[in-house]
Coordinates of C-alpha atoms in Angstrom, one line a residue:
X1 CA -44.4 19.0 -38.8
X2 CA -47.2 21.2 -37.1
X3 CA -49.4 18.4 -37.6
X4 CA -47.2 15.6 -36.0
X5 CA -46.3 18.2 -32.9
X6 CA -49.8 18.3 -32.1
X7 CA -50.1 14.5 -31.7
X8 CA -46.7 14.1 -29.8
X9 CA -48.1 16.5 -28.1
X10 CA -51.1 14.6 -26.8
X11 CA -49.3 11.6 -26.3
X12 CA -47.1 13.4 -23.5
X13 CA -49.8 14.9 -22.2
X14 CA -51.2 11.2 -21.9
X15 CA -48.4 9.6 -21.0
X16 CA -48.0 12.5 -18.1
X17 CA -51.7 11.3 -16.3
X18 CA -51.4 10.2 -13.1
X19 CA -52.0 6.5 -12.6
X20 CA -53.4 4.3 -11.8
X21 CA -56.7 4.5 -14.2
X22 CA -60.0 2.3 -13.4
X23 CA -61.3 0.6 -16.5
X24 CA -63.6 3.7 -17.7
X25 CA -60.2 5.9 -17.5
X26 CA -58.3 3.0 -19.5
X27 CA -61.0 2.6 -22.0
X28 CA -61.5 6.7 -22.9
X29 CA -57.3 6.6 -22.9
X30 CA -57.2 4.0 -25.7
X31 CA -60.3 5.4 -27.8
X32 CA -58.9 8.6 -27.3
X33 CA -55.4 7.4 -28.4
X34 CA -56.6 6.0 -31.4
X35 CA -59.0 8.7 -32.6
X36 CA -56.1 10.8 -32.7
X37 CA -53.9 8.7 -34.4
X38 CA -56.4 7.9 -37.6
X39 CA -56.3 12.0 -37.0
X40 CA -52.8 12.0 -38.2
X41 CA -53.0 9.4 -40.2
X42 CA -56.0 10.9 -42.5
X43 CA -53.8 14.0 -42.6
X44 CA -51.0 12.6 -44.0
X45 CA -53.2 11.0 -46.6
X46 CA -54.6 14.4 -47.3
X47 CA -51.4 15.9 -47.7
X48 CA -49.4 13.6 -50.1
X49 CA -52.9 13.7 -52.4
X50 CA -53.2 17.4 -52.6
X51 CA -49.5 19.2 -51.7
X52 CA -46.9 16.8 -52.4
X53 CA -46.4 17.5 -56.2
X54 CA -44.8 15.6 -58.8
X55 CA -45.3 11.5 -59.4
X56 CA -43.1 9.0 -57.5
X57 CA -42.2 12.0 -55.1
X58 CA -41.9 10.8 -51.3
X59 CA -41.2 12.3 -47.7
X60 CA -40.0 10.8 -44.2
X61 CA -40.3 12.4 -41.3
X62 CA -38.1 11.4 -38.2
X63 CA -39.1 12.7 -34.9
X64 CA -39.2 12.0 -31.5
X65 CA -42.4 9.3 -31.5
X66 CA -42.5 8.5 -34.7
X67 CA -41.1 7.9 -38.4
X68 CA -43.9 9.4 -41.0
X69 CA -43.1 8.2 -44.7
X70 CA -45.5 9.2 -47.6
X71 CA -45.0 8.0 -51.1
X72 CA -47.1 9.4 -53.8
X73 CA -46.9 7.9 -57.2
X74 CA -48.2 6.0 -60.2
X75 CA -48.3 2.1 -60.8
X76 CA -46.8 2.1 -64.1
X77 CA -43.4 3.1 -63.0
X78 CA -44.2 2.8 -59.1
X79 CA -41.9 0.6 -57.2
X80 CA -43.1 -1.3 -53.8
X81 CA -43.1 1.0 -50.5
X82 CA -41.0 0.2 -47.7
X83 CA -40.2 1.7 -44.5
X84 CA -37.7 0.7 -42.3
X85 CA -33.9 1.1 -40.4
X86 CA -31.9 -0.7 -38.4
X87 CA -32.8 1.4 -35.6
X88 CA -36.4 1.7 -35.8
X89 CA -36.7 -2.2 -34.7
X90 CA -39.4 -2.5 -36.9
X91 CA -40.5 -2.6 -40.8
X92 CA -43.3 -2.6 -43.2
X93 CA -43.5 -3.0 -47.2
X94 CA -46.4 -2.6 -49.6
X95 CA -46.5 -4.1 -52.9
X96 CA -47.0 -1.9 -56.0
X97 CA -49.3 -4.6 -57.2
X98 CA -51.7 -3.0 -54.6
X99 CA -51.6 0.7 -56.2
X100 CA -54.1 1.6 -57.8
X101 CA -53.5 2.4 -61.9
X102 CA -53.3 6.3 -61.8
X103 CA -52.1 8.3 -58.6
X104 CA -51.7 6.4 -55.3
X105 CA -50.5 7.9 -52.3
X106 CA -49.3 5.3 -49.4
X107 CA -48.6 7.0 -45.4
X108 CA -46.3 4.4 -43.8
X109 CA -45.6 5.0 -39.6
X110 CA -44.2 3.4 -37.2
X111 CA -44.6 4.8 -33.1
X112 CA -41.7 4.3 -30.9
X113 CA -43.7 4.5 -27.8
X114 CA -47.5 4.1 -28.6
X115 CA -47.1 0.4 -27.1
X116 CA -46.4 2.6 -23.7
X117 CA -49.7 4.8 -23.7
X118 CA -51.8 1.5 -24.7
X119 CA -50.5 -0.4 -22.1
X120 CA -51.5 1.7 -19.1
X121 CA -49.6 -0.7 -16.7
X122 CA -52.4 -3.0 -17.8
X123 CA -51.7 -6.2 -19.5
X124 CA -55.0 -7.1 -22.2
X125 CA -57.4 -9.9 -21.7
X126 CA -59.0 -12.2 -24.3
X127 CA -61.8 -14.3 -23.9
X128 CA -60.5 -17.0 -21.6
X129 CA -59.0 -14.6 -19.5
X130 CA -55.5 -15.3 -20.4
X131 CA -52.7 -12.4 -19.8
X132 CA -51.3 -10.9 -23.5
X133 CA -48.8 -8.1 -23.6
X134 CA -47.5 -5.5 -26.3
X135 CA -44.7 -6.8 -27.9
X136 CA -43.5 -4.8 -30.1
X137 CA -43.5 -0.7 -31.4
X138 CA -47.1 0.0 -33.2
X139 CA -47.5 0.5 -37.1
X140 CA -49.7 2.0 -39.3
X141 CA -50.2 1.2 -43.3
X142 CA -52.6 3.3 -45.6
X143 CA -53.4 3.8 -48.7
X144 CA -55.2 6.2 -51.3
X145 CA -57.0 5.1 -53.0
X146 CA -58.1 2.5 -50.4
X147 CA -58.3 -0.9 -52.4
X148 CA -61.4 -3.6 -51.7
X149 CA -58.9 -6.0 -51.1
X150 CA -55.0 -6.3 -51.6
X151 CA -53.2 -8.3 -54.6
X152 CA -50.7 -8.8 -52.4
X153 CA -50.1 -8.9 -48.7
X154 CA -48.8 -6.6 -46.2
X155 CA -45.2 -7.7 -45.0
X156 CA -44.5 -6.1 -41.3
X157 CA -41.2 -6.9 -39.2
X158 CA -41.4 -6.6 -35.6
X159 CA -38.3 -6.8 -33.3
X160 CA -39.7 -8.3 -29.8
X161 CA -39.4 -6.0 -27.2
X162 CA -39.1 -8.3 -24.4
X163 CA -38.4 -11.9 -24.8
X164 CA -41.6 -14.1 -22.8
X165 CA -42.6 -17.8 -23.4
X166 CA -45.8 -18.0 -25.4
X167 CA -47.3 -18.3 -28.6
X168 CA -46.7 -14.9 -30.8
X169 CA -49.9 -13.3 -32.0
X170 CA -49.4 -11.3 -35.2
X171 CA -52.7 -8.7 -34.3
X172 CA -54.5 -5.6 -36.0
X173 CA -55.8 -2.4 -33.9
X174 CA -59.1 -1.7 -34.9
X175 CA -60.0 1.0 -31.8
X176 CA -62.7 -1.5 -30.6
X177 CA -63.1 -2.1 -27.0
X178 CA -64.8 -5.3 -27.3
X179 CA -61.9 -7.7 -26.8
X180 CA -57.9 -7.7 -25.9
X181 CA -58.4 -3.7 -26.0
X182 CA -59.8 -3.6 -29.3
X183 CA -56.8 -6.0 -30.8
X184 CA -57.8 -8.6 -33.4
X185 CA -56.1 -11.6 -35.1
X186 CA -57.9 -11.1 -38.3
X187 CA -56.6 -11.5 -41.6
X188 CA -53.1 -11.1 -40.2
X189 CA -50.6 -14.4 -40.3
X190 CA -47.7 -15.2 -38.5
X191 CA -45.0 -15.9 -41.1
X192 CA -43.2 -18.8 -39.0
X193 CA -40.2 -19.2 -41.4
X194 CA -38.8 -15.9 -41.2
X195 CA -39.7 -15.1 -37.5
X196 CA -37.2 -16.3 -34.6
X197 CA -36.7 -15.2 -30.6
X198 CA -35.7 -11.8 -31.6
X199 CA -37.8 -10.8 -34.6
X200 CA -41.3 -11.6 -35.7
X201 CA -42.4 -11.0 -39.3
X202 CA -46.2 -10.8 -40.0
X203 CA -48.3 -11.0 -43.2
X204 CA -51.6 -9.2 -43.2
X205 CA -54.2 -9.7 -46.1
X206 CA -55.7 -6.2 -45.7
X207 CA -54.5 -2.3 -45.0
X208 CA -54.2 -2.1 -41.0
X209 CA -54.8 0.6 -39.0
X210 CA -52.1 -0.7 -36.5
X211 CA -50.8 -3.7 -37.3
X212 CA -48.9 -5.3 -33.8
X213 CA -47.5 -8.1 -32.4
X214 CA -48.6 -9.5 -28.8
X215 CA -47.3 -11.6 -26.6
X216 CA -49.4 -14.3 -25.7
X217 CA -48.7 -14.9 -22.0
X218 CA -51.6 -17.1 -20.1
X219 CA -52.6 -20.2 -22.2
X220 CA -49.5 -20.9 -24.4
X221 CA -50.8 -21.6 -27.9
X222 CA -54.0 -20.9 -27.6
X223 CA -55.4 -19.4 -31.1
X224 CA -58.4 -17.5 -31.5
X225 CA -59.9 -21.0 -32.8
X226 CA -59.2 -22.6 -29.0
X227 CA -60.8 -19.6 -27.5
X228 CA -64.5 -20.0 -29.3
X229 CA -64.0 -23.6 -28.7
X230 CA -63.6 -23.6 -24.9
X231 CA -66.6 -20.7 -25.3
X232 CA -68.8 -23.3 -26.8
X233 CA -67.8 -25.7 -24.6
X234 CA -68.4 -23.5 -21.7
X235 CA -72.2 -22.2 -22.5
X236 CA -72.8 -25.8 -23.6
X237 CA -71.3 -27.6 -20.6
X238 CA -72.6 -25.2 -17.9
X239 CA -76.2 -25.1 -19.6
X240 CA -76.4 -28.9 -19.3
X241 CA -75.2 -28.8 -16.0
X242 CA -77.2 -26.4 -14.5
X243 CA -80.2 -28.6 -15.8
X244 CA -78.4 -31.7 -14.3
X245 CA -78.2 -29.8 -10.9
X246 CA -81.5 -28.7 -10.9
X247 CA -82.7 -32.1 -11.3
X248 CA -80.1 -33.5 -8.7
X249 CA -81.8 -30.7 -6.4
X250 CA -84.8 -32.3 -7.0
X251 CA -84.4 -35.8 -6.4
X252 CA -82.6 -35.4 -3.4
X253 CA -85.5 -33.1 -2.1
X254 CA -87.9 -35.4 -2.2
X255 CA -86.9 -38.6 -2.3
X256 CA -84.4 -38.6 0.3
X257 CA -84.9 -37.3 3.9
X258 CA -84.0 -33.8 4.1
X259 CA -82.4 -33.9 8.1
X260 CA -79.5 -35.7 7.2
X261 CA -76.6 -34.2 7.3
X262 CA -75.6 -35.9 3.7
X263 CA -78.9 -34.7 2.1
X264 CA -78.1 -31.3 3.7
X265 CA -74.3 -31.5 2.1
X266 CA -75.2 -32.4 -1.5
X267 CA -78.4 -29.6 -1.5
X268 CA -76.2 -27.2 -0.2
X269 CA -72.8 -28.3 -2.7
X270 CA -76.0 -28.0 -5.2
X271 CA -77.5 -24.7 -5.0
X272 CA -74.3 -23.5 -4.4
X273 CA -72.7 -24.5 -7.5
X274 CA -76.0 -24.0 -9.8
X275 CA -76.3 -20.8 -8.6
X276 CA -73.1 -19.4 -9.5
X277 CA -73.4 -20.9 -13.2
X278 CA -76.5 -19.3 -13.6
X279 CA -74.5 -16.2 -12.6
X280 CA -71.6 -16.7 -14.9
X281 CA -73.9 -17.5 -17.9
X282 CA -76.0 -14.4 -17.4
X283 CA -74.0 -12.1 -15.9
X284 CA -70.2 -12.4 -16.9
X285 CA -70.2 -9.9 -19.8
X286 CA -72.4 -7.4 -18.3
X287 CA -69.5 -4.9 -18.4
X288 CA -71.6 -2.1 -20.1
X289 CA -73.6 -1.4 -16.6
X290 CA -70.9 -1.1 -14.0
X291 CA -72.5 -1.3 -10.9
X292 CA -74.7 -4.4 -12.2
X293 CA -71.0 -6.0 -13.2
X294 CA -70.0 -5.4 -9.8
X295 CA -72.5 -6.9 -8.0
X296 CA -72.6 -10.0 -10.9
X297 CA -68.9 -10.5 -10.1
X298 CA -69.8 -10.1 -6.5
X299 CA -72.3 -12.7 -6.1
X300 CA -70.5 -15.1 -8.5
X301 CA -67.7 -14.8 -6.4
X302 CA -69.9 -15.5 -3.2
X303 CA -72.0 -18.9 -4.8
X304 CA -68.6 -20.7 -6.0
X305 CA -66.5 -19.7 -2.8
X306 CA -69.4 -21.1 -0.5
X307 CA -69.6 -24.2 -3.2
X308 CA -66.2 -24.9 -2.2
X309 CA -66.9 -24.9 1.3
X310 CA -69.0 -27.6 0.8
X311 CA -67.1 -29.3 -1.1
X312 CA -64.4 -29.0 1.9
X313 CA -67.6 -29.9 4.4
X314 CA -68.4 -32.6 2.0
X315 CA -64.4 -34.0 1.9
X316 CA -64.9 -33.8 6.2
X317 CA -67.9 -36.0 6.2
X318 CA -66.2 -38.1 3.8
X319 CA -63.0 -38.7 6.4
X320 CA -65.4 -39.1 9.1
X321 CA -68.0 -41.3 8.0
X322 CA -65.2 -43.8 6.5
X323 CA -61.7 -43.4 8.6
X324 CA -63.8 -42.4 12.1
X325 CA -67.1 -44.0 11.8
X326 CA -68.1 -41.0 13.2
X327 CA -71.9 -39.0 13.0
X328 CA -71.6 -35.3 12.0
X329 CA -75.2 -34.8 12.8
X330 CA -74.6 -32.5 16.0
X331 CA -72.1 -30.4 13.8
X332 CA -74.2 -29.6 10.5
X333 CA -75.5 -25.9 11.9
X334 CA -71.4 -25.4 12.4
X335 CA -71.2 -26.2 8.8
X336 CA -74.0 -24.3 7.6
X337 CA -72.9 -21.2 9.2
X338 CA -69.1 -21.4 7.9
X339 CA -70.4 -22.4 4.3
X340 CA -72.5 -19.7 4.2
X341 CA -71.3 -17.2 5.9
X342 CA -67.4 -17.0 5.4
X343 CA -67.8 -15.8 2.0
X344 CA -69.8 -12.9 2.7
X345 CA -66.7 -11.8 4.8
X346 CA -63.9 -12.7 2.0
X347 CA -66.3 -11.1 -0.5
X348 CA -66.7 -7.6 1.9
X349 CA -63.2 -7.7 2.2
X350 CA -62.5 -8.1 -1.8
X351 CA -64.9 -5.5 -2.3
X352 CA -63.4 -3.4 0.8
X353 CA -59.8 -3.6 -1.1
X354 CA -60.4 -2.3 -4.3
X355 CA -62.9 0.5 -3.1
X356 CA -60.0 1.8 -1.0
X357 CA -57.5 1.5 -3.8
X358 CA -59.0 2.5 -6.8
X359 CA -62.5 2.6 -6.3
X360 CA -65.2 -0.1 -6.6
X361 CA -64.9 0.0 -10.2
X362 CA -61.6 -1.6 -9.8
X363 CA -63.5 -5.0 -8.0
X364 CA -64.3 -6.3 -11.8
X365 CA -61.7 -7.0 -14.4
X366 CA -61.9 -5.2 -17.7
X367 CA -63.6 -7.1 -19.9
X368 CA -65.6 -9.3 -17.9
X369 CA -67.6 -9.1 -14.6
X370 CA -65.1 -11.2 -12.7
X371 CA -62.4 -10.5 -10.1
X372 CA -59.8 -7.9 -11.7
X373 CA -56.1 -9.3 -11.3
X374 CA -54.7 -5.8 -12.1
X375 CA -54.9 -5.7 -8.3
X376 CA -54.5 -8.9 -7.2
X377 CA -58.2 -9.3 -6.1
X378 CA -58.0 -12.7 -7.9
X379 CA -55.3 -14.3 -5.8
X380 CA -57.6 -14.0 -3.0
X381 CA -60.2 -16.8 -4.7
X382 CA -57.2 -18.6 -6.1
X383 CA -55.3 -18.8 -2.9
X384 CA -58.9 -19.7 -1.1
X385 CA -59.6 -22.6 -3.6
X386 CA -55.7 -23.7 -4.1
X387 CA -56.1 -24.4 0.1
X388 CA -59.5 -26.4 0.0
X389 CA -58.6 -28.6 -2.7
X390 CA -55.5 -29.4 -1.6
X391 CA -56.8 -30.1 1.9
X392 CA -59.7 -32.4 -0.1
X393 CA -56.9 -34.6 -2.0
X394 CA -55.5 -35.0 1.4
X395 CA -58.3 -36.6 2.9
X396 CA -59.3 -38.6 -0.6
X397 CA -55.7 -40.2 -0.1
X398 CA -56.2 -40.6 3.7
X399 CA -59.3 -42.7 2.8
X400 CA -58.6 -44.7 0.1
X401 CA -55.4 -45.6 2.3
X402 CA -57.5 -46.7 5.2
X403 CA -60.4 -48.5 3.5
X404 CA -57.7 -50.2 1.3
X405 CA -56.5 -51.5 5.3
X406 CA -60.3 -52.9 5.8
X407 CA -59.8 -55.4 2.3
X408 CA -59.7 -58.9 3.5
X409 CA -57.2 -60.3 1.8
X410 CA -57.8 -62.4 -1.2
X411 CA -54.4 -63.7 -2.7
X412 CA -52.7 -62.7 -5.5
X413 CA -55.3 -60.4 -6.4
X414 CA -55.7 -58.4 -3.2
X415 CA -53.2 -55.3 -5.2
X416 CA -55.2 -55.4 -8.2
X417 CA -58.8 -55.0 -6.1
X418 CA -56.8 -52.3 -3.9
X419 CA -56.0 -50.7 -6.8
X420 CA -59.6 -51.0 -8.2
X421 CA -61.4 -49.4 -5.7
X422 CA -58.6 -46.3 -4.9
X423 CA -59.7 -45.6 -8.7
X424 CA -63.3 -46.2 -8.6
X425 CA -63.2 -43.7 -5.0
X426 CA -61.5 -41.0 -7.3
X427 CA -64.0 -41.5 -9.8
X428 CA -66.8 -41.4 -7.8
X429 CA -65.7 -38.1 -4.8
X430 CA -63.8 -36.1 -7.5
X431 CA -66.9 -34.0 -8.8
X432 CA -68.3 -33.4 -5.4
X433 CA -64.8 -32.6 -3.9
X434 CA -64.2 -29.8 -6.9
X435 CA -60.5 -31.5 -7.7
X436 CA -60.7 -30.8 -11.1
X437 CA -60.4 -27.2 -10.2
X438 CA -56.7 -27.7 -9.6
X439 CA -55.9 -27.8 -13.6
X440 CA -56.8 -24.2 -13.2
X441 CA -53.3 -23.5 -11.4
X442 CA -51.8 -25.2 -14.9
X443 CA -53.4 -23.1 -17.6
X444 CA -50.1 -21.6 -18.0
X445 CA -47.9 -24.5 -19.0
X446 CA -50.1 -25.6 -21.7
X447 CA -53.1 -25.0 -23.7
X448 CA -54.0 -28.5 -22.7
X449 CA -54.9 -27.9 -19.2
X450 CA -57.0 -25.2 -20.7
X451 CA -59.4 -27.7 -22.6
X452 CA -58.9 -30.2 -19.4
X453 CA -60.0 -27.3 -17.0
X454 CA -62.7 -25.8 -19.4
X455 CA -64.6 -29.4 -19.9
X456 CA -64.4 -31.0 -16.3
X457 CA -65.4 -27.7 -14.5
X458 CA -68.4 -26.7 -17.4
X459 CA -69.9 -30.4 -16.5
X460 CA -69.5 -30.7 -12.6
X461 CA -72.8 -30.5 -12.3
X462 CA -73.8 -33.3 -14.8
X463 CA -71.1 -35.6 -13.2
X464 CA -72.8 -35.0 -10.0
X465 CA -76.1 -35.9 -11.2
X466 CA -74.5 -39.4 -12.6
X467 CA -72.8 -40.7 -9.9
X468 CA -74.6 -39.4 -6.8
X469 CA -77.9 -38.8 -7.9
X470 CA -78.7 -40.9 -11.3
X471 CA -76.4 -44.6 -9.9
X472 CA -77.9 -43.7 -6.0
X473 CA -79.8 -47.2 -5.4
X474 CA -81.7 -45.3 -2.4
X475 CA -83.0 -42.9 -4.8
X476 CA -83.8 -45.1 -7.7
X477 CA -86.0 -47.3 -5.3
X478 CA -87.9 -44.5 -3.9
X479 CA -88.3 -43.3 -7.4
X480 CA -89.4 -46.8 -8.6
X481 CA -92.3 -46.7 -5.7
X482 CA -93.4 -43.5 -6.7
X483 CA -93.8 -44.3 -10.3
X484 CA -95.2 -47.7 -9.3
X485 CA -98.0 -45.8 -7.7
X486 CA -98.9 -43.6 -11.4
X487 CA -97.4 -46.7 -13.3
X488 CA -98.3 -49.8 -11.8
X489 CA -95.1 -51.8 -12.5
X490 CA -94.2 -55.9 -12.9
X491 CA -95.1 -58.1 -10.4
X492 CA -91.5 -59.0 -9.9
X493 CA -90.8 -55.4 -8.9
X494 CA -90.9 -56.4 -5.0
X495 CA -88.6 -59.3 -5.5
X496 CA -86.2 -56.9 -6.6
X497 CA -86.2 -54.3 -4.7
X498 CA -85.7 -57.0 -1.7
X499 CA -82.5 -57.5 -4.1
X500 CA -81.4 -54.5 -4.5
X501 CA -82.0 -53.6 -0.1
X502 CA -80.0 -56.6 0.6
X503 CA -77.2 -56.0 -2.0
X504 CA -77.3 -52.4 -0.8
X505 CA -78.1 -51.9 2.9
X506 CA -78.9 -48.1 4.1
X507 CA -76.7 -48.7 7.4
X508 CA -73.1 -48.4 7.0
X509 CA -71.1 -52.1 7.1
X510 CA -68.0 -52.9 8.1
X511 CA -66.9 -53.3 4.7
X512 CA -65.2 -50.7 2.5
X513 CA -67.2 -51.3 -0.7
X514 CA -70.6 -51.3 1.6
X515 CA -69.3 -48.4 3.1
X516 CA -68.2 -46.7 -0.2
X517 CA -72.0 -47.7 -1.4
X518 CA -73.4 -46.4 1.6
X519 CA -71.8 -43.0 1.5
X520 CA -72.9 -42.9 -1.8
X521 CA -76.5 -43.3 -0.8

């Protein structure tokens, strides 16, 4: 009793802290927390091994944070150990199978109010930077002597504590801080038949520290499986397209003339874009070194928020060029200024925000060097991006409206060709107008949009290398010439190229497909 006063002890004293905690704070709480709990734990162990005497002689413990049961007996005549009452919303049995053939001693406990001190007001993160939640009260199973592995699993009943669409998560605490505040899926089942709204039942293949139950709520049935695979597929996707954007940087360097104001766009959409890959590859789990995470998150945040602005300036020139007919060339140092510049103000006033709320620690979320949604720092890029894409699907409708007005009509199948070319406009201005983005805003109504976000964004870069750099007649040519002079090609290479400049003229028409081409170019 001594013993379990001390740690109810601590846990008041915890749960007393003023809030709210930066991530260091939050991180100390739950080591600390758990520390003291394995305290307890070990010291139950101790004390049905050496002062509880007699074989199949037991002990529970019902106090104001917890239910403490210890069991100490022999396999021969041992029967399986189970904890567990109507009120304490939760249960856990051991097999006897799992005792060991002379003396075993088995601690059972469940915490009514652990769940609180873990939470901190902070929901956990996992790797895609989904929202999970406690769900249920916390257990804890062990056993002396510890077996190398169980004969039979660990059966643990959880009543849900709050009732939230998502996939359940039957979880183990291992004190880690490495992911979903040291949570872990590992060798612990969801038992599907038995489980319902109200109560989950969970089979773990090993003795658990704290064997919990989250609450999935971000990506709805996303398994620990999706999560490495949308990690590939990120590292993979955004390697590749960093290498596609440097070579798109490239091209349009030098074989394109610099001055104009499309050159300028796509250089500027480019740098933009690759730059804040590069970032989010090197940078985004640099959580150990705080002030290096800050300014990681920082200039991440900068590079993708000015890549949207050209992406917006890109959309503008777009609506111009096609609906106006109209020469942006007098307004490019505008552009440049806004693109550049307006994030360094949103970024300083991000920055500004958490610094006065809970200091700049607070900029970064906990587990990766990105913008923390504890205090809403993230709504500020989602709300920024949300407004530029939808402002860019305007003006991709406005324009495949007006150049389906400038088809000549052809008959019957003037609809189809109208209908060919609003796709083929889509496909070809979607990567450079970031619309893919939008699926982002979905994530939580399926763990489809997840894989649909993940793989579209991850290869931007590559997409814009295909269609605007790679299919770009104007750039092929130029290319052609160059290597003609190192390579000396066929002699039919003039005819055509005269082919290809007549088919593809660098002058706008009055044509939507030569005008489509044109802005292409």
């Amino acid at each position: 009793m001594e013993a379990i006063g001390i740690f109810e002890d601590f846990i008041t004293s915890t749960q007393n802290l003023k809030k709210p905690f930066t991530k260091e704070e939050i991180e100390i709480i739950r080591n600390s927390v758990f520390k003291v709990a394995v305290a307890l734990e070990v010291f139950a162990l101790d004390y049905g091994k050496h002062q509880m005497i007699g074989a199949n002689s037991s002990v529970e413990i019902n106090s104001r944070k917890l239910v403490l049961a210890i069991q100490k007996t022999y396999r021969k005549n041992a029967s399986d150990f189970y904890l567990g009452k109507q009120e304490l919303q939760t249960s856990l049995e051991v097999s006897y199978k799992n005792f060991a053939n002379n003396e075993s001693v088995v601690v059972g406990i469940v915490y009514k109010d652990l769940h609180d001190v873990l939470i901190t007001d902070q929901p956990l993160r996992t790797i895609t930077g989904a929202t999970r939640y406690l769900d249920s009260w916390i257990t804890a199973v062990a056993l002396d002597p510890k077996p190398k592995k169980l004969k039979k699993n660990v059966i643990l009943r959880f009543r849900n504590l709050k009732t939230r669409e998502g996939a359940k998560k039957c979880m183990f605490w291992s004190g880690s801080s490495e992911s979903s505040g040291g949570f872990s899926e590992t060798g612990c089942y969801l038992v599907t038949s038995k489980s319902n709204s109200e109560e989950t039942v969970c089979s773990c293949n090993h003795l658990t520290h704290f064997a919990v139950l989250l609450d999935y709520n971000g990506s709805p049935g996303l398994t620990e499986e999706d999560e490495t695979i949308l990690e590939i597929i990120t590292y993979v996707g955004l390697s590749l397209s960093i290498f596609a954007i440097l070579l798109t940087i490239i091209l349009y360097s030098y074989l394109t003339e610099v001055w104009q104001p499309l050159t300028q766009i796509r250089l500027s959409l480019s740098v933009s874009l690759g730059a804040g890959q590069i970032i989010f590859l090197t940078g985004i789990n640099a959580t150990e070194n705080t002030a290096l995470c800050v300014l990681a998150a920082a200039f991440l945040q900068y590079f993708l928020m000015a890549a949207f602005c050209w992406m917006l300036v890109e959309g503008i020139y777009f609506f111009l060029f096609v609906v106006k007919v109209y020469n942006i060339n007098t307004k490019m140092h505008m552009y440049h200024f806004i693109s550049w510049g307006l994030p360094i103000i949103i970024v300083s006033i991000s920055i500004g925000i958490a610094a006065g709320k809970d200091g700049i620690k607070s900029y970064t979320s906990e587990n990766y060097c990105w913008l923390s949604s504890t205090n809403n720092l993230i709504w500020i890029f989602v709300t920024f991006v949300a407004f530029i894409e939808v402002l860019n699907i305007l003006i991709l409708v406005r324009v495949i409206k007006e150049m389906s007005k400038l088809m000549q009509p052809t008959g019957e199948n003037n609809n189809t060709q109208q209908i060919r070319l609003g796709i083929k406009t889509c496909a070809v201005m979607i990567p450079l107008l970031g619309v893919t983005w939008l699926f982002g805003l979905l994530l939580s109504l399926h763990k489809a949009f997840a894989y649909i976000f993940t793989i579209f964004n991850s290869i931007q870069g590559i997409l814009i290398f295909v269609l605007h750099c790679a299919r770009n007649s104007q750039i092929r040519e130029r290319l052609k010439r160059k290597m003609n002079v190192i390579f000396p090609s066929a002699a039919d290479h003039g005819n055509s190229a005269k082919k290809i400049s007549q088919v593809y003229p660098s002058d706008a028409g009055e044509v939507c497909a030569v005008k489509l081409q044109s802005f292409k170019e």
